[in-house]
Tab-separated table of C-alpha atoms and ligand atoms in Angstrom:
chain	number	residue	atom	x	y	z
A	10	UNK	CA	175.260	157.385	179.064
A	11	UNK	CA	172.035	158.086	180.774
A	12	UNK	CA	168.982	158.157	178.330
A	13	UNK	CA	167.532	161.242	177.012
A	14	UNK	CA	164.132	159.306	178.655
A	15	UNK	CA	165.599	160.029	181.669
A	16	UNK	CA	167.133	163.104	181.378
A	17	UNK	CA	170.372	162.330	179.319
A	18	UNK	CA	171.448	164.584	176.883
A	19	UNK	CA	169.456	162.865	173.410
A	20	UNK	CA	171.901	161.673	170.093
A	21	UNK	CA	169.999	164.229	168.225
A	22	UNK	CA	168.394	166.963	167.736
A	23	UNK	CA	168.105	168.065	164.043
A	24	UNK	CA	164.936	166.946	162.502
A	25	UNK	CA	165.213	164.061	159.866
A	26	UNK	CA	165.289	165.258	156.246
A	27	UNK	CA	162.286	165.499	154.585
A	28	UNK	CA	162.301	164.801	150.276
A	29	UNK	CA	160.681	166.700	148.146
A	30	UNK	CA	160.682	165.210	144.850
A	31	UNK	CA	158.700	167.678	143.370
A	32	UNK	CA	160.881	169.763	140.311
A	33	UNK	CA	161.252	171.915	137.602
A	34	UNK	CA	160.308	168.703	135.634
A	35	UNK	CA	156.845	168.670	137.573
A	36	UNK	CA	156.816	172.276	137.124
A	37	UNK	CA	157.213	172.794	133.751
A	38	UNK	CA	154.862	169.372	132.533
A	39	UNK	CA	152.055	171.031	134.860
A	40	UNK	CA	152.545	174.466	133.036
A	41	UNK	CA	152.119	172.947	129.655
A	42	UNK	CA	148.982	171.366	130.735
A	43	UNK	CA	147.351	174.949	132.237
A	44	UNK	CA	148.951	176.926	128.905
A	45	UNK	CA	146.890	173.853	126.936
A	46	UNK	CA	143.348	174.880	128.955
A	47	UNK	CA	142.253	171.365	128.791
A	48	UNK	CA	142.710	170.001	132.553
A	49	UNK	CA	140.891	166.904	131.555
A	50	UNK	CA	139.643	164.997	128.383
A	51	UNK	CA	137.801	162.485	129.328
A	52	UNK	CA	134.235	161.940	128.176
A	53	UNK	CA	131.675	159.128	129.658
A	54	UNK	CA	130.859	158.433	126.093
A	55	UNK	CA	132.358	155.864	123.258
A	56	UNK	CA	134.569	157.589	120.906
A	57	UNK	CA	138.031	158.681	121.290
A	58	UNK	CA	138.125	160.521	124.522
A	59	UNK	CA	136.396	157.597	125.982
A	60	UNK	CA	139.952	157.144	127.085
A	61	UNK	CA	141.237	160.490	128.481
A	62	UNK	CA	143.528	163.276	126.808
A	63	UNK	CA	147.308	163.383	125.697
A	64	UNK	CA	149.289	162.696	128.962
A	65	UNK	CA	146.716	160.670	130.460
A	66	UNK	CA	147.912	158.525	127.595
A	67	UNK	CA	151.149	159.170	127.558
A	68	UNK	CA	151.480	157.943	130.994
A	69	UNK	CA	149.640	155.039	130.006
A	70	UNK	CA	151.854	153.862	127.545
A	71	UNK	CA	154.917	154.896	129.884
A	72	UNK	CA	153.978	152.780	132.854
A	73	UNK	CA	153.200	149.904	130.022
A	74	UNK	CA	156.501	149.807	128.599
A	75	UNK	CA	158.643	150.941	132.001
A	76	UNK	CA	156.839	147.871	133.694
A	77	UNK	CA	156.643	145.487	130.871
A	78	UNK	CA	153.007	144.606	130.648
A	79	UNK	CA	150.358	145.119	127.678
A	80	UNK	CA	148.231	147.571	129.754
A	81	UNK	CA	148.693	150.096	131.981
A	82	UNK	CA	144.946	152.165	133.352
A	83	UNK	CA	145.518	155.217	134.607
A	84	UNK	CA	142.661	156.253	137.718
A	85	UNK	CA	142.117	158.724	140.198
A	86	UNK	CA	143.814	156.458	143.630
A	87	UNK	CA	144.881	152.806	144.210
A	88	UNK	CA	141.762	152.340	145.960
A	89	UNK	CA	139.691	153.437	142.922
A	90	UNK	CA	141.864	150.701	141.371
A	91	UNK	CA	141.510	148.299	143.743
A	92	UNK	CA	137.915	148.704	143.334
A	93	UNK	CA	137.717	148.770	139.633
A	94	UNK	CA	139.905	145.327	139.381
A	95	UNK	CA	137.213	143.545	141.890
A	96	UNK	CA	134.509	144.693	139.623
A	97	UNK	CA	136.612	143.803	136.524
A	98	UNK	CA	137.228	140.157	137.669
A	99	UNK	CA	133.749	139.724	138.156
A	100	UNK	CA	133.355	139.581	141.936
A	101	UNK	CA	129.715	139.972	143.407
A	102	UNK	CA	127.473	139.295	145.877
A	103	UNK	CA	127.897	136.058	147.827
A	104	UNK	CA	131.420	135.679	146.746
A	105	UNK	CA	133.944	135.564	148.819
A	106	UNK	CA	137.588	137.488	148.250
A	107	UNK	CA	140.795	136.518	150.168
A	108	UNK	CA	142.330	139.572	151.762
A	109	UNK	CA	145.380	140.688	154.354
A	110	UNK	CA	144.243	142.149	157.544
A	111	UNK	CA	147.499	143.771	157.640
A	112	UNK	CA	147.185	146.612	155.284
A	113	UNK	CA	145.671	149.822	154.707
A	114	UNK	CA	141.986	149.541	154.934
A	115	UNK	CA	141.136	149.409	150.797
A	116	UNK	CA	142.742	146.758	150.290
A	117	UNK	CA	139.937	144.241	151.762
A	118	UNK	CA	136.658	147.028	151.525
A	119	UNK	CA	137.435	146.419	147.234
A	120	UNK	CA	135.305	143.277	148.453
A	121	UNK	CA	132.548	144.887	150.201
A	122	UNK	CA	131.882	147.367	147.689
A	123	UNK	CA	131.220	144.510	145.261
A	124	UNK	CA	128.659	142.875	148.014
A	125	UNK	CA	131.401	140.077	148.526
A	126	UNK	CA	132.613	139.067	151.713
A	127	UNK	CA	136.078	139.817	152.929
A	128	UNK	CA	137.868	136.315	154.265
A	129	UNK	CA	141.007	137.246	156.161
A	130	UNK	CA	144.039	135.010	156.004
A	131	UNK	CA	147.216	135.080	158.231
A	132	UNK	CA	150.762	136.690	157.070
A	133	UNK	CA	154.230	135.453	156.506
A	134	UNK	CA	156.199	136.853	160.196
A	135	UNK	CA	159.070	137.491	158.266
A	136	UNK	CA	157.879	139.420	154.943
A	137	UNK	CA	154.158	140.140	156.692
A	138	UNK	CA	152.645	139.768	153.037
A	139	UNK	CA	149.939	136.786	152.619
A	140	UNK	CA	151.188	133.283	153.803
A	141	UNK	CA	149.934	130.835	150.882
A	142	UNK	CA	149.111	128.053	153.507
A	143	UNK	CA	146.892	130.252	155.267
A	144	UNK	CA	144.963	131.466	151.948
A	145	UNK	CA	144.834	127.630	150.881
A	146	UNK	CA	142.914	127.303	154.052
A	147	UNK	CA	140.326	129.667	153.756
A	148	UNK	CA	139.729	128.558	149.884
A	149	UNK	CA	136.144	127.627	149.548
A	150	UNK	CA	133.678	127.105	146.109
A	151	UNK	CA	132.997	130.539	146.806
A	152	UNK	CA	136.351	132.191	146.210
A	153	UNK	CA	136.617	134.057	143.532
A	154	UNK	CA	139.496	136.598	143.763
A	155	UNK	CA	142.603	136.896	146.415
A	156	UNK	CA	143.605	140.097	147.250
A	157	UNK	CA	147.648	140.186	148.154
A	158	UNK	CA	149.841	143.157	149.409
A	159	UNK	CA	153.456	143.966	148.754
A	160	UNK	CA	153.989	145.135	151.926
A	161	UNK	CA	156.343	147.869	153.007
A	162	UNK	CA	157.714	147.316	149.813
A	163	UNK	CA	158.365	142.845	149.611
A	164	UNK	CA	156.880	141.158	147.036
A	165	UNK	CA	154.111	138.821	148.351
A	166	UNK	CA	154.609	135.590	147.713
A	167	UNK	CA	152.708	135.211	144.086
A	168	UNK	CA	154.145	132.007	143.215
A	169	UNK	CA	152.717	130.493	145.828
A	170	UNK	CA	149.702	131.852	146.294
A	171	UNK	CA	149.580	130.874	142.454
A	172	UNK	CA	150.120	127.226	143.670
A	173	UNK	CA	147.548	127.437	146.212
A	174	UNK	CA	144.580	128.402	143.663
A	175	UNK	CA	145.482	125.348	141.290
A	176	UNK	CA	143.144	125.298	138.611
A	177	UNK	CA	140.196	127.315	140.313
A	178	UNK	CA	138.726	130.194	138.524
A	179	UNK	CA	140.188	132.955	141.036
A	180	UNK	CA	141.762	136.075	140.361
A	181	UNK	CA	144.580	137.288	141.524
A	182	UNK	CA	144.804	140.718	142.463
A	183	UNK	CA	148.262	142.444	144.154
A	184	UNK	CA	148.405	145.556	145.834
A	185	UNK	CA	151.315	147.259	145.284
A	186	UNK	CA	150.890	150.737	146.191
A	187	UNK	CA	153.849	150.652	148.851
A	188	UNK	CA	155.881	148.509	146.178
A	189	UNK	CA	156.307	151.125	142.981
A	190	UNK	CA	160.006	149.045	141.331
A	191	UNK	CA	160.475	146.385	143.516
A	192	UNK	CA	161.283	142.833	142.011
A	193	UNK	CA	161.476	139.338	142.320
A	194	UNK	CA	163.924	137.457	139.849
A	195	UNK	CA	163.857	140.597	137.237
A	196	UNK	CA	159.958	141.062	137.489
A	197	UNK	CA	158.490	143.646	138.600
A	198	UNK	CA	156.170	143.864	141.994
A	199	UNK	CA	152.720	144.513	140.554
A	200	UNK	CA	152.771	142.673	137.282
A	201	UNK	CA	153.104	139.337	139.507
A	202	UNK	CA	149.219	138.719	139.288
A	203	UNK	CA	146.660	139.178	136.985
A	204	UNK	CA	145.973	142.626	137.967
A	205	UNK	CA	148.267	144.901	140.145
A	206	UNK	CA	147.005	148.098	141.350
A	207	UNK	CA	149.615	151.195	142.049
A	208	UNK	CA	149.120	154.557	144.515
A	209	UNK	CA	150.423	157.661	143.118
A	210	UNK	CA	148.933	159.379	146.692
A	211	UNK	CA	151.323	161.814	147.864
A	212	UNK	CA	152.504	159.795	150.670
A	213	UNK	CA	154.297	157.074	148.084
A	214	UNK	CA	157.365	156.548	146.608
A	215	UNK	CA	156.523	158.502	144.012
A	216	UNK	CA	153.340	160.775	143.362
A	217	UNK	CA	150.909	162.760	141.885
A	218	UNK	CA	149.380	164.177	144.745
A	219	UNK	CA	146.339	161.431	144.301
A	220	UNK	CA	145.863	158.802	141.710
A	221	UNK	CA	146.550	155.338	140.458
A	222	UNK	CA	147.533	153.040	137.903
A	223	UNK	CA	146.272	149.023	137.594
A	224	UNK	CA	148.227	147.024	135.203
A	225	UNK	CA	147.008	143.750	133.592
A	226	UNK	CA	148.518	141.514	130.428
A	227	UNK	CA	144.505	140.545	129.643
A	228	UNK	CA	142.932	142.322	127.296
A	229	UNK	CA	139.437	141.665	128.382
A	230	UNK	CA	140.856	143.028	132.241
A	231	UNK	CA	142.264	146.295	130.450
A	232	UNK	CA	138.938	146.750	128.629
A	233	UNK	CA	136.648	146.269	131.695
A	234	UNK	CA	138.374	148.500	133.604
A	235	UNK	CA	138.229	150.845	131.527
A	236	UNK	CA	134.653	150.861	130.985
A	237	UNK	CA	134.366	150.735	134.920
A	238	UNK	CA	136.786	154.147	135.197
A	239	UNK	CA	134.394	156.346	133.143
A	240	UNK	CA	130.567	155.625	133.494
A	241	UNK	CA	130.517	152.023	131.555
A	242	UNK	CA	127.069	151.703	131.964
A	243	UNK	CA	126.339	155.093	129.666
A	244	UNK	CA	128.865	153.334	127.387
A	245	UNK	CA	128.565	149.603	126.719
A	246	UNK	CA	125.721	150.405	124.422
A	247	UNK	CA	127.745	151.905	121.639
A	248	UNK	CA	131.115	150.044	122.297
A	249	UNK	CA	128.968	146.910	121.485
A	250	UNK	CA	129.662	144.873	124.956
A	251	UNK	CA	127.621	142.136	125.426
A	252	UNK	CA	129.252	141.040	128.872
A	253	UNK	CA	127.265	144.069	131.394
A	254	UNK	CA	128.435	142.054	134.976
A	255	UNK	CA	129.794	144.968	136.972
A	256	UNK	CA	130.455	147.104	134.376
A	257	UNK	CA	127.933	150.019	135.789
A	258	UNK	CA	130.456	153.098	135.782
A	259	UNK	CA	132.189	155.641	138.247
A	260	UNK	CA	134.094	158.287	137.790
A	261	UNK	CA	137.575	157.392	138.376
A	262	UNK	CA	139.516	159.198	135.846
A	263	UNK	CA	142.688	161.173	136.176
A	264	UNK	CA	143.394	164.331	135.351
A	265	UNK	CA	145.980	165.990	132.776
A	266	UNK	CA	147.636	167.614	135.754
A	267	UNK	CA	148.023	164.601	137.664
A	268	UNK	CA	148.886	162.621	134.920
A	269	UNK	CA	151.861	165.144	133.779
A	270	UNK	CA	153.280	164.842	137.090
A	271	UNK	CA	153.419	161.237	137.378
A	272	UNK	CA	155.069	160.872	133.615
A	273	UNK	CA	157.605	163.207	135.101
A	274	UNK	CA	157.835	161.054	138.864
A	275	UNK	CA	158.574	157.707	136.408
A	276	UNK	CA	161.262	158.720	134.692
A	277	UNK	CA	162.737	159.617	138.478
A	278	UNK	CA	161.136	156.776	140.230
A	279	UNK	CA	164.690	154.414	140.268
A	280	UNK	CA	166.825	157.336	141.390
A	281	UNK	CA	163.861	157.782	144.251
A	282	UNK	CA	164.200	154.128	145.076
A	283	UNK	CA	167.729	153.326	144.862
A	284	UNK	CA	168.204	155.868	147.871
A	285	UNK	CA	165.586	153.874	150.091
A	286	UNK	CA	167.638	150.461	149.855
A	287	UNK	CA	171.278	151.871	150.240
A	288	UNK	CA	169.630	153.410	153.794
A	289	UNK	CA	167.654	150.346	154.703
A	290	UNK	CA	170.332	148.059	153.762
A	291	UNK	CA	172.800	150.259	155.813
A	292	UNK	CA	170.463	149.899	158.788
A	293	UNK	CA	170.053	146.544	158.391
A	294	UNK	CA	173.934	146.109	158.421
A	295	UNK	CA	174.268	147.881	161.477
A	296	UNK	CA	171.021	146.878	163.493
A	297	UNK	CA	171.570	142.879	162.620
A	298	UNK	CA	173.465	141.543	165.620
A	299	UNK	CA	171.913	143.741	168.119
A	300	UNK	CA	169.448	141.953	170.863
A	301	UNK	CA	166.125	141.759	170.329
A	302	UNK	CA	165.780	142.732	166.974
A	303	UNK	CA	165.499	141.085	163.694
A	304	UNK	CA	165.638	143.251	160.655
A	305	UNK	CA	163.741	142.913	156.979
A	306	UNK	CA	164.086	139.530	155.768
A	307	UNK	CA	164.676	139.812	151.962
A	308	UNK	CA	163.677	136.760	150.297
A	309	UNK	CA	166.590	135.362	147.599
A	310	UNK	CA	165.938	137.433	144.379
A	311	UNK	CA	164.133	140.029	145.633
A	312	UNK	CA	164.390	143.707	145.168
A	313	UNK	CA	162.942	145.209	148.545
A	314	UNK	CA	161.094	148.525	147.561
A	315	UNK	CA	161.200	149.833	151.137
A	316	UNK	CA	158.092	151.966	151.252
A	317	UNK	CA	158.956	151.594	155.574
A	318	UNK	CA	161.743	149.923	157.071
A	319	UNK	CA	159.807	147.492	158.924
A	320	UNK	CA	161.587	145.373	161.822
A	321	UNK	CA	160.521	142.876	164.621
A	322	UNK	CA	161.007	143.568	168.225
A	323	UNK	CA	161.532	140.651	171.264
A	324	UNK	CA	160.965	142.375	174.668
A	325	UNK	CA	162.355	139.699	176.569
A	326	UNK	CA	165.572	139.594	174.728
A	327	UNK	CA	165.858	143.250	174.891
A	328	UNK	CA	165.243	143.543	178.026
A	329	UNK	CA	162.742	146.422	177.729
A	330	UNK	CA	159.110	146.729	176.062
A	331	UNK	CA	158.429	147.413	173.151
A	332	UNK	CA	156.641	150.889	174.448
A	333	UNK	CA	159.531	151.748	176.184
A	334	UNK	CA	161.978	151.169	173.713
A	335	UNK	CA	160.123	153.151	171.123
A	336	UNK	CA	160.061	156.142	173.940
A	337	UNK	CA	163.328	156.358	174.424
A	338	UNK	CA	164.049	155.899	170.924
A	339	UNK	CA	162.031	159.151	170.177
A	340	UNK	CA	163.743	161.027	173.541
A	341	UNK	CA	167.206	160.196	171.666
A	342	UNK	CA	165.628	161.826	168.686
A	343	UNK	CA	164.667	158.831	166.113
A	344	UNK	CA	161.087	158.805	165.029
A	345	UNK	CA	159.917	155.295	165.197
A	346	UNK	CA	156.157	154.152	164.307
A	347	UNK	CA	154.686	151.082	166.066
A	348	UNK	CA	152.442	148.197	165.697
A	349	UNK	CA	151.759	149.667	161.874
A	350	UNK	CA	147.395	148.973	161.640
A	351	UNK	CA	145.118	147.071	163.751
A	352	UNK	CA	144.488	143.975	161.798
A	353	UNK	CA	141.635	145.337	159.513
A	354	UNK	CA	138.711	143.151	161.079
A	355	UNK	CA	138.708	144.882	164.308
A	356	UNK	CA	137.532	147.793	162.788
A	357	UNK	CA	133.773	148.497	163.537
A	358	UNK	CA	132.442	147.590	159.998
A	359	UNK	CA	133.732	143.784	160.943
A	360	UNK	CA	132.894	143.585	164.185
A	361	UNK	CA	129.692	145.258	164.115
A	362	UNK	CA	128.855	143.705	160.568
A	363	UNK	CA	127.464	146.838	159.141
A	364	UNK	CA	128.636	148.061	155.786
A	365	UNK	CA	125.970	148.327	153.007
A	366	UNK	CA	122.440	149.020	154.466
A	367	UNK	CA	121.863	148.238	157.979
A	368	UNK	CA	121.111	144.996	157.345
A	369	UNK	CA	124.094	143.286	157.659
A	370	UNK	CA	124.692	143.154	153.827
A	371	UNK	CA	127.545	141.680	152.739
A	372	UNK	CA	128.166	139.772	155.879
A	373	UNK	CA	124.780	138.767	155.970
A	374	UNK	CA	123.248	136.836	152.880
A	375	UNK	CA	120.671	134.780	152.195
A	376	UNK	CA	121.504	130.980	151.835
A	377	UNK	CA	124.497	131.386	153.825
A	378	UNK	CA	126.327	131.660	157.633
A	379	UNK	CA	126.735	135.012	158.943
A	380	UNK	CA	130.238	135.728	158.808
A	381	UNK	CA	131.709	136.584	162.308
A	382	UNK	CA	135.196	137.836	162.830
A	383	UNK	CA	137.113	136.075	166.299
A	384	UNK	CA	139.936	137.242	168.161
A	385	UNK	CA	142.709	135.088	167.050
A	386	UNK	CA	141.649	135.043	163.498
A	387	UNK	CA	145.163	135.684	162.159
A	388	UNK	CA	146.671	135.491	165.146
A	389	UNK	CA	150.801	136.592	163.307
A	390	UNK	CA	149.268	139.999	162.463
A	391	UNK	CA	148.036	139.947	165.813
A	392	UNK	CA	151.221	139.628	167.650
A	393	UNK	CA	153.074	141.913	164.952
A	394	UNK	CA	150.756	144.420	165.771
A	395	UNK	CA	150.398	144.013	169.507
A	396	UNK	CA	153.944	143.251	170.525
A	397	UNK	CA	156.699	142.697	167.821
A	398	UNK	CA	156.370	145.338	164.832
A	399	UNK	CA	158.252	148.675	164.557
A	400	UNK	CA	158.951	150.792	161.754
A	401	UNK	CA	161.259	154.009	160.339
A	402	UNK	CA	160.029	156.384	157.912
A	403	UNK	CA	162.547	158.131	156.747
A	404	UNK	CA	164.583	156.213	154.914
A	405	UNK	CA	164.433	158.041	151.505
A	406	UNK	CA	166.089	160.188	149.100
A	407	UNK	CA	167.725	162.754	150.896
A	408	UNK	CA	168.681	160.954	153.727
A	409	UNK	CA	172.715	160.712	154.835
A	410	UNK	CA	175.107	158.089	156.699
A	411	UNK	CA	175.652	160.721	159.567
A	412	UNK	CA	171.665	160.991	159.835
A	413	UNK	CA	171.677	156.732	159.821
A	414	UNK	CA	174.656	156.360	161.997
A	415	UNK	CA	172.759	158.598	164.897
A	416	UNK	CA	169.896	155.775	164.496
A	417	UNK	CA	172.752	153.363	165.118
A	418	UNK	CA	173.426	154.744	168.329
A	419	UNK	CA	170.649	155.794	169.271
A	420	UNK	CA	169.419	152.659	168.955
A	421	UNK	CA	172.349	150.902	170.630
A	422	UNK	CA	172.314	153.184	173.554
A	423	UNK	CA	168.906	152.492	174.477
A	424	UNK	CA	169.206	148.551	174.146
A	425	UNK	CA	172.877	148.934	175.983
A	426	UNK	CA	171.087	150.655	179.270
A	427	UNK	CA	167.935	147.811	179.066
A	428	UNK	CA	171.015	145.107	180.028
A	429	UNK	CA	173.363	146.946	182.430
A	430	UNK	CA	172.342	145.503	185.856
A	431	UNK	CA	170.589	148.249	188.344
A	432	UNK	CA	172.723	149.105	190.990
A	433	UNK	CA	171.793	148.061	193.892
B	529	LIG	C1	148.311	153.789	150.123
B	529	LIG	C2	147.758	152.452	149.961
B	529	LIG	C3	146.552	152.213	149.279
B	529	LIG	C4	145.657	153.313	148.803
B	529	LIG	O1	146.271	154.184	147.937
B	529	LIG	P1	145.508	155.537	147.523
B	529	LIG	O2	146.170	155.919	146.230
B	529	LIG	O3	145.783	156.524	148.618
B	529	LIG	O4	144.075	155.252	147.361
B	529	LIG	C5	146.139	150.913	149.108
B	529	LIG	N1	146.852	149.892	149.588
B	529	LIG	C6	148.005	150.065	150.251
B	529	LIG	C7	148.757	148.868	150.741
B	529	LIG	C8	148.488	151.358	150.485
B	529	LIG	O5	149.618	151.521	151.170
């Protein structure tokens, strides 16, 4: 069969189906809230609407009970949240805070806002979350928080990044925005550190259009966030808190409208998810034995959330780059995404070392080495992103064994015509 690349007739034509989750449900909850007039409650001031109106609350207490931790903080995105647990576990300047470089970009600037330095350790090749041996190596007397991603939907490995702080004082802090119901051994992803942060951004499993949700099981967490989501500053005054380190405010509050929707994506948010692992798990079936590629590894006891459907690539056994291959897989029709982010310190802001001021600040500080950031720092996210990572996006609701099994082939067609020998 001779590749659509090359002017073959493609597997498929059809689009892939796209999934609106969005229903009456949303409809209706959003209705109530405009028939109500009140859009938001919140007020930057101690007293009761210190902590937002009805559903803000009600969502609160949903994603408390439906995750199984003491408090749930609604807040405007995951990177508001990300934000507001740095400043909650105390982070400042001259600190340093253990981060992916394989993630969205939030993930390690929740240290630079807090005039902390970002410290980038290597990932796991096979679950490309945080690799505990390469955190316990960057551990210094200044850590003082790690931030960890579930990414694409595995659970980082908590346990042992747990094992890896020992007795220091640092905080754990997991990013689960692309991890909304995945598990390890019954828990859920996000309540496997002291704080996990959740995305509600329109682009995750489920939504509100923007906003967030951080999680904690300590009280004093819960409470500083809080204060750090609506103007704490203006506020600590007459709640009567004497602790004031980073508790000067923003505004990160949700709104009623947002907050109705994402009570109504909660209750859906299993029958979203269920439909992402039946498709990856069907592709992983299928893709396994093929050469060149190794699919998701799925640690024992772990529910996958498949945000992506991640997957390493081997030119040599394939017989074909990893450019080429993804070509011809979008000739035959397949979207395919490649390489996923530049690891995060390549970005100007590292290399340049300009952030806060133009001084250098937080990379620069007094009574310390300038921080620098090498080629070859993490040198696995390196070569995922430079030679060995692709990804699908459209395994999700919606999606059907006819539209997986033309991925099959498609797939299998181009890898069959990298190892037929060229006639002479
Ligand atoms: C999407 C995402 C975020 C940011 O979420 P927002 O709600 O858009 O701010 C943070 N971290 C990761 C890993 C993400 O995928």
């Amino acid at each position: 069969m001779t590749l659509a690349i090359d002017g073959g007739a493609p597997i498929r034509r059809r689009p892939f189906p796209s999934c609106n989750t969005i229903g009456d449900e949303e409809r209706r909850a959003v209705l109530q809230v405009l028939d109500s007039g009140v859009l938001s409650q919140f007020i930057g001031a101690w007293g009761p609407d210190f902590l937002g109106g009805p559903r803000v609350r009600a969502l609160e207490s949903a994603w408390a009970a439906y995750f199984g931790v003491r408090h749930a903080v609604s807040v405007n995105s995951a990177t508001s949240g990300l934000y507001a647990a740095v400043g909650a576990a105390g982070v400042g300047p001259g600190d340093e805070v253990i981060v992916s470089p394989y993630t969205m970009s939030a993930s390690a600037t929740a240290a630079i806002v807090y005039g902390a330095v970002p410290v980038f350790a290597d990932i796991d090749p096979d679950t490309f979350c945080l690799d505990p041996q390469s955190v316990r190596a960057r551990i210094t007397d200044r850590t003082r928080a790690i931030i960890g991603v579930d990414l694409f939907g595995h659970p980082a490995d908590w346990r042992g990044l747990r094992a890896v702080t020992g007795s220091r004082p640092i905080v754990l802090i997991e990013d689960s925005a692309q991890a909304p119901g995945a598990k390890v051994g019954g828990r859920f992803a996000g309540t496997l550190a002291d704080i996990g942060v959740f995305s509600l951004n329109y682009h995750k499993t489920i939504h509100s259009g923007e906003g967030g949700v951080v999680v904690t099981d300590d009280d004093r967490f819960a409470d500083r966030l809080q204060l750090i989501r609506n103007h704490g500053e203006a506020v600590v005054k007459a709640k009567g808190d004497e602790d004031l380190v980073n508790l000067v405010g923003y505004n990160y509050r949700m709104t009623e409208i947002e907050a109705a929707i994402a009570l109504e994506q909660l209750k859906k948010l299993e029958r979203l998810l269920q439909p992402r692992i039946d498709a990856a798990e069907y592709l992983s079936r299928h893709l396994a034995e093929l050469p060149g590629l190794s699919v998701p590894r799925t640690d024992p006891g772990v529910r996958h959330g498949y945000y992506v459907y991640a997957f390493k690539y081997d030119a040599e056994q394939a017989g074909l780059s990893r450019a080429r291959f993804a070509e011809a897989l979008r000739a035959e029709g397949i979207p395919v995404s490649v390489g996923y982010v530049e690891p995060l310190y390549r970005q100007p802001m590292y290399q340049r070392g300009i952030a806060i001021g133009g001084n250098g600040f937080p990379f620069i500080q007094a009574g310390r080495e300038p921080i620098s950031y090498p080629d070859g720092l993490c040198p696995v996210a390196e070569r995922m992103h430079e030679r060995e990572l692709l990804y699908f996006s459209f395994c999700q609701a919606g999606i059907a064994e006819a539209d997986l099994r033309d991925v099959v082939a498609a797939v299998s067609k181009v890898l069959e015509s990298a190892r037929k020998p060229v006639a002479a």
